[in-house]
Amino acid sequence: MISANDLSPAELAALLHFHADAGVEWLLEEEAVDRFAEFEAMKAARQGARAAQPRVEVTQQPAARPAQQPERRQAAPKAAAPVAPPRSAPAIPDEQAVEQARFAAESARSLSELKTALEAFNSCNLKNSARSTIFASGTPEGRIMVIGPMPSADDDREGAPFAGRTGLLLDKMLAAIGLKRDNILLTNVIPWRPPGNRAPSAPEIEICRPFIERQIALAEPQALLLLGNFTARHFFGSNETIHGLRGQWRDVTISGRAIPAIASLHPQELLTAPINKRLAWNDLLAFRTRIDTEAKG
């Protein structure tokens, strides 16, 4: 077993991040316990207890059965009482949840009101397993909106979109074309991290749709940068992969307004396959050219 004293600070930090991503969030003991030694001690105690018990020899003899005694019938075993299934919270039908989400989103007249409505919304199962409700960060005043798919483990812990390593890489990508996250609006399609980073179900996507669409309508961006396969498919309505959707300008219609949007690779995908950074760079250059043109127009 490797002791924490044998690890460098960088190795220890990486180990802690690994356990956090795996879902380990709480310590169960105040002090470290050697479970191996504890198991061996319990095993030795059980063996000692068996050795100390006296051995009793029993000689079985056939018992004579009295003729006058009637034969006893073996009583039938009593049936076990049925175990009631665990009671769960009543499920809200998907159609009803979508209507509730649409009403809550459309009732918001500002981004702050929309954030309050989203945090108070409890009709999506994803919220039950997530630690944080991830709303937008930054400002809509830059008229630029960068949208990702769903919160990561880092986002869920820090309560903000594009946190951790992916956020650091995104900051570098934006800086390369003269943008800062404080001057644009960053958000996700899905505001709650799905358990185990699984893909959201179709009903969960439809429940979250009114909130992201209302967020775009209230922010009134001049251009959208869509990051990742899920995000591009969500807004473009296509089943193609991100490599087939990236680098192409398409209009996304929100509340009757057409907004130019371009899709590119998510920073997490670039961390996994750095060779694709050249593709993302071409998309960023096209995005920079478009927003400069929109600003002049």
PDB file of C-alpha atoms in Angstrom:
ATOM      1  CA  MET A   1       0.000   0.000   0.000  1.00  0.00           C
ATOM      2  CA  ILE A   2       1.360   3.420  -0.960  1.00  0.00           C
ATOM      3  CA  SER A   3       1.362   5.970   1.832  1.00  0.00           C
ATOM      4  CA  ALA A   4       0.320   9.549   1.222  1.00  0.00           C
ATOM      5  CA  ASN A   5       3.739  10.561   2.588  1.00  0.00           C
ATOM      6  CA  ASP A   6       5.353   8.869  -0.415  1.00  0.00           C
ATOM      7  CA  LEU A   7       3.425  10.991  -2.942  1.00  0.00           C
ATOM      8  CA  SER A   8       4.466  14.347  -4.291  1.00  0.00           C
ATOM      9  CA  PRO A   9       1.989  17.263  -3.947  1.00  0.00           C
ATOM     10  CA  ALA A  10       1.092  16.965  -7.653  1.00  0.00           C
ATOM     11  CA  GLU A  11       0.519  13.201  -7.373  1.00  0.00           C
ATOM     12  CA  LEU A  12      -1.567  13.651  -4.230  1.00  0.00           C
ATOM     13  CA  ALA A  13      -3.700  16.339  -5.899  1.00  0.00           C
ATOM     14  CA  ALA A  14      -4.242  14.097  -8.929  1.00  0.00           C
ATOM     15  CA  LEU A  15      -5.277  11.244  -6.627  1.00  0.00           C
ATOM     16  CA  LEU A  16      -7.774  13.456  -4.804  1.00  0.00           C
ATOM     17  CA  HIS A  17      -9.246  14.646  -8.122  1.00  0.00           C
ATOM     18  CA  PHE A  18      -9.547  11.021  -9.246  1.00  0.00           C
ATOM     19  CA  HIS A  19     -11.487  10.056  -6.119  1.00  0.00           C
ATOM     20  CA  ALA A  20     -13.683  13.157  -6.401  1.00  0.00           C
ATOM     21  CA  ASP A  21     -14.550  12.338 -10.028  1.00  0.00           C
ATOM     22  CA  ALA A  22     -15.391   8.800  -8.926  1.00  0.00           C
ATOM     23  CA  GLY A  23     -17.953  10.209  -6.480  1.00  0.00           C
ATOM     24  CA  VAL A  24     -15.996   9.994  -3.198  1.00  0.00           C
ATOM     25  CA  GLU A  25     -17.062  13.147  -1.373  1.00  0.00           C
ATOM     26  CA  TRP A  26     -17.048  12.435   2.350  1.00  0.00           C
ATOM     27  CA  LEU A  27     -14.604  10.844   4.796  1.00  0.00           C
ATOM     28  CA  LEU A  28     -16.137   8.115   6.950  1.00  0.00           C
ATOM     29  CA  GLU A  29     -13.569   8.106   9.762  1.00  0.00           C
ATOM     30  CA  GLU A  30     -11.854  10.862  11.702  1.00  0.00           C
ATOM     31  CA  GLU A  31      -8.604   8.867  11.695  1.00  0.00           C
ATOM     32  CA  ALA A  32      -7.151   6.333   9.290  1.00  0.00           C
ATOM     33  CA  VAL A  33      -7.980   2.699  10.086  1.00  0.00           C
ATOM     34  CA  ASP A  34      -5.901  -0.278   8.983  1.00  0.00           C
ATOM     35  CA  ARG A  35      -8.711  -2.531   7.774  1.00  0.00           C
ATOM     36  CA  PHE A  36      -6.324  -5.361   6.904  1.00  0.00           C
ATOM     37  CA  ALA A  37      -4.989  -5.566  10.470  1.00  0.00           C
ATOM     38  CA  GLU A  38      -8.509  -5.254  11.836  1.00  0.00           C
ATOM     39  CA  PHE A  39      -9.677  -8.172   9.686  1.00  0.00           C
ATOM     40  CA  GLU A  40      -6.767 -10.378  10.756  1.00  0.00           C
ATOM     41  CA  ALA A  41      -7.481  -9.653  14.432  1.00  0.00           C
ATOM     42  CA  MET A  42     -11.138 -10.573  14.042  1.00  0.00           C
ATOM     43  CA  LYS A  43     -10.184 -13.760  12.197  1.00  0.00           C
ATOM     44  CA  ALA A  44      -7.746 -14.802  14.963  1.00  0.00           C
ATOM     45  CA  ALA A  45     -10.352 -14.082  17.659  1.00  0.00           C
ATOM     46  CA  ARG A  46     -12.917 -16.313  15.942  1.00  0.00           C
ATOM     47  CA  GLN A  47     -10.406 -19.165  15.599  1.00  0.00           C
ATOM     48  CA  GLY A  48      -9.456 -18.868  19.280  1.00  0.00           C
ATOM     49  CA  ALA A  49     -13.103 -18.977  20.337  1.00  0.00           C
ATOM     50  CA  ARG A  50     -13.689 -22.166  18.352  1.00  0.00           C
ATOM     51  CA  ALA A  51     -10.591 -23.861  19.900  1.00  0.00           C
ATOM     52  CA  ALA A  52     -11.703 -22.984  23.446  1.00  0.00           C
ATOM     53  CA  GLN A  53     -15.131 -24.598  23.139  1.00  0.00           C
ATOM     54  CA  PRO A  54     -15.278 -28.193  24.703  1.00  0.00           C
ATOM     55  CA  ARG A  55     -16.087 -30.981  22.328  1.00  0.00           C
ATOM     56  CA  VAL A  56     -19.157 -33.028  23.325  1.00  0.00           C
ATOM     57  CA  GLU A  57     -19.639 -36.463  21.835  1.00  0.00           C
ATOM     58  CA  VAL A  58     -23.227 -37.563  21.364  1.00  0.00           C
ATOM     59  CA  THR A  59     -24.147 -41.209  20.768  1.00  0.00           C
ATOM     60  CA  GLN A  60     -27.399 -41.494  18.930  1.00  0.00           C
ATOM     61  CA  GLN A  61     -29.617 -44.498  19.783  1.00  0.00           C
ATOM     62  CA  PRO A  62     -32.847 -45.390  18.076  1.00  0.00           C
ATOM     63  CA  ALA A  63     -35.727 -44.318  20.249  1.00  0.00           C
ATOM     64  CA  ALA A  64     -38.619 -46.646  20.770  1.00  0.00           C
ATOM     65  CA  ARG A  65     -41.878 -45.226  19.589  1.00  0.00           C
ATOM     66  CA  PRO A  66     -44.711 -45.722  22.099  1.00  0.00           C
ATOM     67  CA  ALA A  67     -47.708 -47.410  20.495  1.00  0.00           C
ATOM     68  CA  GLN A  68     -50.214 -45.452  22.520  1.00  0.00           C
ATOM     69  CA  GLN A  69     -48.967 -42.060  21.393  1.00  0.00           C
ATOM     70  CA  PRO A  70     -50.610 -40.736  18.258  1.00  0.00           C
ATOM     71  CA  GLU A  71     -48.388 -39.672  15.409  1.00  0.00           C
ATOM     72  CA  ARG A  72     -47.608 -35.992  15.533  1.00  0.00           C
ATOM     73  CA  ARG A  73     -48.030 -34.075  12.397  1.00  0.00           C
ATOM     74  CA  GLN A  74     -45.349 -31.626  11.534  1.00  0.00           C
ATOM     75  CA  ALA A  75     -46.753 -28.156  11.685  1.00  0.00           C
ATOM     76  CA  ALA A  76     -46.742 -26.348   8.400  1.00  0.00           C
ATOM     77  CA  PRO A  77     -44.283 -23.456   8.358  1.00  0.00           C
ATOM     78  CA  LYS A  78     -45.899 -20.118   8.749  1.00  0.00           C
ATOM     79  CA  ALA A  79     -45.893 -18.035   5.627  1.00  0.00           C
ATOM     80  CA  ALA A  80     -43.606 -15.032   5.846  1.00  0.00           C
ATOM     81  CA  ALA A  81     -45.393 -11.746   6.044  1.00  0.00           C
ATOM     82  CA  PRO A  82     -45.241  -9.894   2.729  1.00  0.00           C
ATOM     83  CA  VAL A  83     -42.641  -7.162   2.675  1.00  0.00           C
ATOM     84  CA  ALA A  84     -44.018  -3.858   1.524  1.00  0.00           C
ATOM     85  CA  PRO A  85     -42.026  -2.276  -1.314  1.00  0.00           C
ATOM     86  CA  PRO A  86     -40.153   0.893  -0.398  1.00  0.00           C
ATOM     87  CA  ARG A  87     -42.168   4.015  -0.914  1.00  0.00           C
ATOM     88  CA  SER A  88     -40.725   6.471  -3.375  1.00  0.00           C
ATOM     89  CA  ALA A  89     -41.582  10.046  -4.090  1.00  0.00           C
ATOM     90  CA  PRO A  90     -44.464  10.396  -6.554  1.00  0.00           C
ATOM     91  CA  ALA A  91     -43.163  10.818 -10.083  1.00  0.00           C
ATOM     92  CA  ILE A  92     -44.263  13.807 -12.119  1.00  0.00           C
ATOM     93  CA  PRO A  93     -45.371  12.900 -15.657  1.00  0.00           C
ATOM     94  CA  ASP A  94     -42.892  14.137 -18.260  1.00  0.00           C
ATOM     95  CA  GLU A  95     -45.528  16.165 -20.119  1.00  0.00           C
ATOM     96  CA  GLN A  96     -46.552  17.929 -16.915  1.00  0.00           C
ATOM     97  CA  ALA A  97     -42.909  18.644 -16.017  1.00  0.00           C
ATOM     98  CA  VAL A  98     -42.270  20.163 -19.450  1.00  0.00           C
ATOM     99  CA  GLU A  99     -45.298  22.429 -19.059  1.00  0.00           C
ATOM    100  CA  GLN A 100     -44.106  23.501 -15.616  1.00  0.00           C
ATOM    101  CA  ALA A 101     -40.636  24.250 -17.007  1.00  0.00           C
ATOM    102  CA  ARG A 102     -42.083  26.245 -19.892  1.00  0.00           C
ATOM    103  CA  PHE A 103     -44.268  28.296 -17.562  1.00  0.00           C
ATOM    104  CA  ALA A 104     -41.406  28.966 -15.129  1.00  0.00           C
ATOM    105  CA  ALA A 105     -39.025  29.981 -17.918  1.00  0.00           C
ATOM    106  CA  GLU A 106     -41.449  32.214 -19.804  1.00  0.00           C
ATOM    107  CA  SER A 107     -42.453  33.978 -16.589  1.00  0.00           C
ATOM    108  CA  ALA A 108     -38.888  35.268 -16.109  1.00  0.00           C
ATOM    109  CA  ARG A 109     -38.322  38.788 -17.393  1.00  0.00           C
ATOM    110  CA  SER A 110     -34.561  38.933 -16.735  1.00  0.00           C
ATOM    111  CA  LEU A 111     -31.614  36.587 -16.367  1.00  0.00           C
ATOM    112  CA  SER A 112     -31.661  37.033 -12.595  1.00  0.00           C
ATOM    113  CA  GLU A 113     -35.351  36.061 -12.476  1.00  0.00           C
ATOM    114  CA  LEU A 114     -34.614  33.076 -14.703  1.00  0.00           C
ATOM    115  CA  LYS A 115     -31.838  31.946 -12.368  1.00  0.00           C
ATOM    116  CA  THR A 116     -34.213  32.152  -9.407  1.00  0.00           C
ATOM    117  CA  ALA A 117     -36.869  30.193 -11.305  1.00  0.00           C
ATOM    118  CA  LEU A 118     -34.359  27.512 -12.299  1.00  0.00           C
ATOM    119  CA  GLU A 119     -33.070  27.086  -8.749  1.00  0.00           C
ATOM    120  CA  ALA A 120     -36.652  26.730  -7.463  1.00  0.00           C
ATOM    121  CA  PHE A 121     -37.629  24.215 -10.157  1.00  0.00           C
ATOM    122  CA  ASN A 122     -37.866  20.664  -8.753  1.00  0.00           C
ATOM    123  CA  SER A 123     -39.586  18.701 -11.523  1.00  0.00           C
ATOM    124  CA  CYS A 124     -36.468  17.270 -13.171  1.00  0.00           C
ATOM    125  CA  ASN A 125     -34.895  14.082 -11.834  1.00  0.00           C
ATOM    126  CA  LEU A 126     -31.407  15.338 -12.647  1.00  0.00           C
ATOM    127  CA  LYS A 127     -31.649  17.922  -9.885  1.00  0.00           C
ATOM    128  CA  ASN A 128     -32.107  15.191  -7.255  1.00  0.00           C
ATOM    129  CA  SER A 129     -28.621  13.751  -7.837  1.00  0.00           C
ATOM    130  CA  ALA A 130     -26.705  16.948  -8.645  1.00  0.00           C
ATOM    131  CA  ARG A 131     -24.935  19.044  -6.045  1.00  0.00           C
ATOM    132  CA  SER A 132     -25.349  22.385  -7.845  1.00  0.00           C
ATOM    133  CA  THR A 133     -27.701  24.105 -10.237  1.00  0.00           C
ATOM    134  CA  ILE A 134     -25.375  25.526 -12.897  1.00  0.00           C
ATOM    135  CA  PHE A 135     -26.594  28.791 -14.364  1.00  0.00           C
ATOM    136  CA  ALA A 136     -24.715  31.140 -16.685  1.00  0.00           C
ATOM    137  CA  SER A 137     -21.563  33.004 -15.698  1.00  0.00           C
ATOM    138  CA  GLY A 138     -20.120  36.154 -17.203  1.00  0.00           C
ATOM    139  CA  THR A 139     -22.162  38.940 -18.734  1.00  0.00           C
ATOM    140  CA  PRO A 140     -24.621  39.261 -21.632  1.00  0.00           C
ATOM    141  CA  GLU A 141     -23.326  42.739 -22.444  1.00  0.00           C
ATOM    142  CA  GLY A 142     -20.685  41.322 -24.775  1.00  0.00           C
ATOM    143  CA  ARG A 143     -23.486  39.876 -26.956  1.00  0.00           C
ATOM    144  CA  ILE A 144     -21.498  36.641 -27.241  1.00  0.00           C
ATOM    145  CA  MET A 145     -22.694  33.347 -25.831  1.00  0.00           C
ATOM    146  CA  VAL A 146     -20.663  30.136 -25.456  1.00  0.00           C
ATOM    147  CA  ILE A 147     -22.780  27.052 -24.734  1.00  0.00           C
ATOM    148  CA  GLY A 148     -21.599  23.635 -23.589  1.00  0.00           C
ATOM    149  CA  PRO A 149     -23.543  20.387 -23.137  1.00  0.00           C
ATOM    150  CA  MET A 150     -23.927  19.705 -19.397  1.00  0.00           C
ATOM    151  CA  PRO A 151     -21.989  20.286 -16.160  1.00  0.00           C
ATOM    152  CA  SER A 152     -18.905  18.214 -15.458  1.00  0.00           C
ATOM    153  CA  ALA A 153     -17.838  16.969 -12.034  1.00  0.00           C
ATOM    154  CA  ASP A 154     -15.710  20.120 -11.620  1.00  0.00           C
ATOM    155  CA  ASP A 155     -18.660  22.322 -12.587  1.00  0.00           C
ATOM    156  CA  ASP A 156     -20.916  20.539 -10.117  1.00  0.00           C
ATOM    157  CA  ARG A 157     -18.398  21.022  -7.289  1.00  0.00           C
ATOM    158  CA  GLU A 158     -17.642  24.682  -8.027  1.00  0.00           C
ATOM    159  CA  GLY A 159     -21.158  25.693  -9.073  1.00  0.00           C
ATOM    160  CA  ALA A 160     -20.077  27.354 -12.330  1.00  0.00           C
ATOM    161  CA  PRO A 161     -19.845  26.285 -15.989  1.00  0.00           C
ATOM    162  CA  PHE A 162     -16.512  25.325 -17.562  1.00  0.00           C
ATOM    163  CA  ALA A 163     -14.519  24.752 -14.379  1.00  0.00           C
ATOM    164  CA  GLY A 164     -11.400  22.654 -13.844  1.00  0.00           C
ATOM    165  CA  ARG A 165      -9.026  21.661 -16.650  1.00  0.00           C
ATOM    166  CA  THR A 166     -11.613  22.154 -19.392  1.00  0.00           C
ATOM    167  CA  GLY A 167     -12.246  25.672 -18.142  1.00  0.00           C
ATOM    168  CA  LEU A 168      -8.551  26.513 -18.144  1.00  0.00           C
ATOM    169  CA  LEU A 169      -8.226  25.291 -21.728  1.00  0.00           C
ATOM    170  CA  LEU A 170     -11.322  27.241 -22.762  1.00  0.00           C
ATOM    171  CA  ASP A 171      -9.835  30.394 -21.245  1.00  0.00           C
ATOM    172  CA  LYS A 172      -6.722  29.898 -23.391  1.00  0.00           C
ATOM    173  CA  MET A 173      -8.834  29.279 -26.494  1.00  0.00           C
ATOM    174  CA  LEU A 174     -10.842  32.448 -25.915  1.00  0.00           C
ATOM    175  CA  ALA A 175      -7.729  34.487 -25.135  1.00  0.00           C
ATOM    176  CA  ALA A 176      -6.221  33.379 -28.452  1.00  0.00           C
ATOM    177  CA  ILE A 177      -8.983  35.302 -30.272  1.00  0.00           C
ATOM    178  CA  GLY A 178      -9.031  38.235 -27.863  1.00  0.00           C
ATOM    179  CA  LEU A 179     -11.932  37.205 -25.605  1.00  0.00           C
ATOM    180  CA  LYS A 180     -12.259  36.762 -21.829  1.00  0.00           C
ATOM    181  CA  ARG A 181     -14.854  34.750 -19.978  1.00  0.00           C
ATOM    182  CA  ASP A 182     -15.794  37.789 -17.872  1.00  0.00           C
ATOM    183  CA  ASN A 183     -16.849  39.664 -21.029  1.00  0.00           C
ATOM    184  CA  ILE A 184     -19.068  36.955 -22.527  1.00  0.00           C
ATOM    185  CA  LEU A 185     -21.825  34.633 -21.295  1.00  0.00           C
ATOM    186  CA  LEU A 186     -20.967  30.983 -20.573  1.00  0.00           C
ATOM    187  CA  THR A 187     -23.652  28.369 -19.972  1.00  0.00           C
ATOM    188  CA  ASN A 188     -24.761  24.769 -20.574  1.00  0.00           C
ATOM    189  CA  VAL A 189     -27.778  23.191 -22.270  1.00  0.00           C
ATOM    190  CA  ILE A 190     -28.447  21.045 -19.182  1.00  0.00           C
ATOM    191  CA  PRO A 191     -28.164  22.883 -15.817  1.00  0.00           C
ATOM    192  CA  TRP A 192     -27.644  19.749 -13.663  1.00  0.00           C
ATOM    193  CA  ARG A 193     -24.926  17.123 -13.896  1.00  0.00           C
ATOM    194  CA  PRO A 194     -26.389  13.707 -14.807  1.00  0.00           C
ATOM    195  CA  PRO A 195     -25.319  10.949 -12.403  1.00  0.00           C
ATOM    196  CA  GLY A 196     -22.161   9.209 -13.560  1.00  0.00           C
ATOM    197  CA  ASN A 197     -21.849  11.677 -16.456  1.00  0.00           C
ATOM    198  CA  ARG A 198     -24.425   9.676 -18.399  1.00  0.00           C
ATOM    199  CA  ALA A 199     -26.248  11.226 -21.343  1.00  0.00           C
ATOM    200  CA  PRO A 200     -29.532  12.951 -20.422  1.00  0.00           C
ATOM    201  CA  SER A 201     -32.682  11.111 -21.454  1.00  0.00           C
ATOM    202  CA  ALA A 202     -35.051  12.558 -24.049  1.00  0.00           C
ATOM    203  CA  PRO A 203     -37.633  13.635 -21.409  1.00  0.00           C
ATOM    204  CA  GLU A 204     -34.875  15.281 -19.327  1.00  0.00           C
ATOM    205  CA  ILE A 205     -33.682  17.209 -22.376  1.00  0.00           C
ATOM    206  CA  GLU A 206     -37.198  18.457 -23.125  1.00  0.00           C
ATOM    207  CA  ILE A 207     -37.685  19.548 -19.505  1.00  0.00           C
ATOM    208  CA  CYS A 208     -34.476  21.593 -19.649  1.00  0.00           C
ATOM    209  CA  ARG A 209     -35.097  23.025 -23.131  1.00  0.00           C
ATOM    210  CA  PRO A 210     -37.352  25.958 -22.079  1.00  0.00           C
ATOM    211  CA  PHE A 211     -34.718  27.247 -19.651  1.00  0.00           C
ATOM    212  CA  ILE A 212     -31.804  27.371 -22.115  1.00  0.00           C
ATOM    213  CA  GLU A 213     -33.987  28.849 -24.847  1.00  0.00           C
ATOM    214  CA  ARG A 214     -35.303  31.530 -22.496  1.00  0.00           C
ATOM    215  CA  GLN A 215     -31.752  32.243 -21.381  1.00  0.00           C
ATOM    216  CA  ILE A 216     -30.692  32.860 -24.977  1.00  0.00           C
ATOM    217  CA  ALA A 217     -33.753  35.019 -25.625  1.00  0.00           C
ATOM    218  CA  LEU A 218     -33.041  37.213 -22.589  1.00  0.00           C
ATOM    219  CA  ALA A 219     -29.295  37.502 -23.315  1.00  0.00           C
ATOM    220  CA  GLU A 220     -29.908  38.505 -26.976  1.00  0.00           C
ATOM    221  CA  PRO A 221     -26.487  37.386 -28.271  1.00  0.00           C
ATOM    222  CA  GLN A 222     -25.260  38.338 -31.720  1.00  0.00           C
ATOM    223  CA  ALA A 223     -23.533  34.970 -32.170  1.00  0.00           C
ATOM    224  CA  LEU A 224     -23.426  31.549 -30.510  1.00  0.00           C
ATOM    225  CA  LEU A 225     -20.417  29.268 -30.102  1.00  0.00           C
ATOM    226  CA  LEU A 226     -21.692  25.731 -29.522  1.00  0.00           C
ATOM    227  CA  LEU A 227     -19.176  23.349 -27.970  1.00  0.00           C
ATOM    228  CA  GLY A 228     -19.418  19.590 -28.225  1.00  0.00           C
ATOM    229  CA  ASN A 229     -21.397  16.914 -30.013  1.00  0.00           C
ATOM    230  CA  PHE A 230     -24.449  17.057 -27.730  1.00  0.00           C
ATOM    231  CA  THR A 231     -24.772  20.849 -27.957  1.00  0.00           C
ATOM    232  CA  ALA A 232     -24.485  20.948 -31.749  1.00  0.00           C
ATOM    233  CA  ARG A 233     -27.072  18.214 -32.191  1.00  0.00           C
ATOM    234  CA  HIS A 234     -29.408  19.898 -29.703  1.00  0.00           C
ATOM    235  CA  PHE A 235     -29.544  23.206 -31.573  1.00  0.00           C
ATOM    236  CA  PHE A 236     -29.014  22.036 -35.150  1.00  0.00           C
ATOM    237  CA  GLY A 237     -31.450  19.122 -34.914  1.00  0.00           C
ATOM    238  CA  SER A 238     -29.030  16.745 -36.590  1.00  0.00           C
ATOM    239  CA  ASN A 239     -27.690  13.280 -35.809  1.00  0.00           C
ATOM    240  CA  GLU A 240     -24.274  13.971 -37.317  1.00  0.00           C
ATOM    241  CA  THR A 241     -21.173  13.947 -35.162  1.00  0.00           C
ATOM    242  CA  ILE A 242     -19.379  17.119 -34.169  1.00  0.00           C
ATOM    243  CA  HIS A 243     -16.833  16.530 -36.963  1.00  0.00           C
ATOM    244  CA  GLY A 244     -19.657  16.777 -39.466  1.00  0.00           C
ATOM    245  CA  LEU A 245     -21.309  19.790 -37.828  1.00  0.00           C
ATOM    246  CA  ARG A 246     -18.330  21.927 -36.806  1.00  0.00           C
ATOM    247  CA  GLY A 247     -17.114  24.938 -38.740  1.00  0.00           C
ATOM    248  CA  GLN A 248     -20.447  25.625 -40.448  1.00  0.00           C
ATOM    249  CA  TRP A 249     -22.529  28.691 -39.732  1.00  0.00           C
ATOM    250  CA  ARG A 250     -26.205  27.955 -39.205  1.00  0.00           C
ATOM    251  CA  ASP A 251     -29.082  30.004 -37.862  1.00  0.00           C
ATOM    252  CA  VAL A 252     -30.665  28.992 -34.559  1.00  0.00           C
ATOM    253  CA  THR A 253     -34.188  30.386 -34.158  1.00  0.00           C
ATOM    254  CA  ILE A 254     -35.085  31.356 -30.583  1.00  0.00           C
ATOM    255  CA  SER A 255     -38.362  33.174 -29.837  1.00  0.00           C
ATOM    256  CA  GLY A 256     -38.734  34.080 -33.507  1.00  0.00           C
ATOM    257  CA  ARG A 257     -35.205  35.524 -33.779  1.00  0.00           C
ATOM    258  CA  ALA A 258     -32.538  33.903 -35.960  1.00  0.00           C
ATOM    259  CA  ILE A 259     -29.101  33.853 -34.322  1.00  0.00           C
ATOM    260  CA  PRO A 260     -25.960  32.807 -36.232  1.00  0.00           C
ATOM    261  CA  ALA A 261     -24.251  29.860 -34.561  1.00  0.00           C
ATOM    262  CA  ILE A 262     -21.121  27.810 -35.207  1.00  0.00           C
ATOM    263  CA  ALA A 263     -20.191  24.519 -33.567  1.00  0.00           C
ATOM    264  CA  SER A 264     -16.745  23.405 -32.499  1.00  0.00           C
ATOM    265  CA  LEU A 265     -15.032  20.757 -30.399  1.00  0.00           C
ATOM    266  CA  HIS A 266     -15.463  20.829 -26.642  1.00  0.00           C
ATOM    267  CA  PRO A 267     -12.298  21.515 -24.597  1.00  0.00           C
ATOM    268  CA  GLN A 268     -12.639  18.075 -22.982  1.00  0.00           C
ATOM    269  CA  GLU A 269     -12.434  16.492 -26.438  1.00  0.00           C
ATOM    270  CA  LEU A 270      -9.289  18.496 -27.142  1.00  0.00           C
ATOM    271  CA  LEU A 271      -7.717  17.286 -23.893  1.00  0.00           C
ATOM    272  CA  THR A 272      -8.433  13.716 -24.978  1.00  0.00           C
ATOM    273  CA  ALA A 273      -7.259  14.198 -28.586  1.00  0.00           C
ATOM    274  CA  PRO A 274      -4.914  17.234 -28.794  1.00  0.00           C
ATOM    275  CA  ILE A 275      -4.416  16.669 -32.522  1.00  0.00           C
ATOM    276  CA  ASN A 276      -7.886  18.156 -33.087  1.00  0.00           C
ATOM    277  CA  LYS A 277      -6.814  21.542 -31.702  1.00  0.00           C
ATOM    278  CA  ARG A 278      -6.058  22.669 -35.254  1.00  0.00           C
ATOM    279  CA  LEU A 279      -9.718  22.104 -36.173  1.00  0.00           C
ATOM    280  CA  ALA A 280     -10.908  24.055 -33.157  1.00  0.00           C
ATOM    281  CA  TRP A 281      -8.493  26.871 -34.011  1.00  0.00           C
ATOM    282  CA  ASN A 282     -10.036  27.221 -37.480  1.00  0.00           C
ATOM    283  CA  ASP A 283     -13.496  27.385 -35.891  1.00  0.00           C
ATOM    284  CA  LEU A 284     -12.362  30.056 -33.434  1.00  0.00           C
ATOM    285  CA  LEU A 285     -10.918  32.169 -36.234  1.00  0.00           C
ATOM    286  CA  ALA A 286     -14.217  31.933 -38.118  1.00  0.00           C
ATOM    287  CA  PHE A 287     -16.087  32.896 -34.946  1.00  0.00           C
ATOM    288  CA  ARG A 288     -13.828  35.929 -34.372  1.00  0.00           C
ATOM    289  CA  THR A 289     -14.299  37.085 -37.974  1.00  0.00           C
ATOM    290  CA  ARG A 290     -18.079  36.790 -37.689  1.00  0.00           C
ATOM    291  CA  ILE A 291     -18.428  38.724 -34.461  1.00  0.00           C
ATOM    292  CA  ASP A 292     -16.134  41.458 -35.803  1.00  0.00           C
ATOM    293  CA  THR A 293     -18.370  41.693 -38.880  1.00  0.00           C
ATOM    294  CA  GLU A 294     -21.489  41.820 -36.717  1.00  0.00           C
ATOM    295  CA  ALA A 295     -19.940  44.572 -34.584  1.00  0.00           C
ATOM    296  CA  LYS A 296     -19.147  46.693 -37.660  1.00  0.00           C
ATOM    297  CA  GLY A 297     -22.575  46.105 -39.141  1.00  0.00           C
TER     298      GLY A 297
END
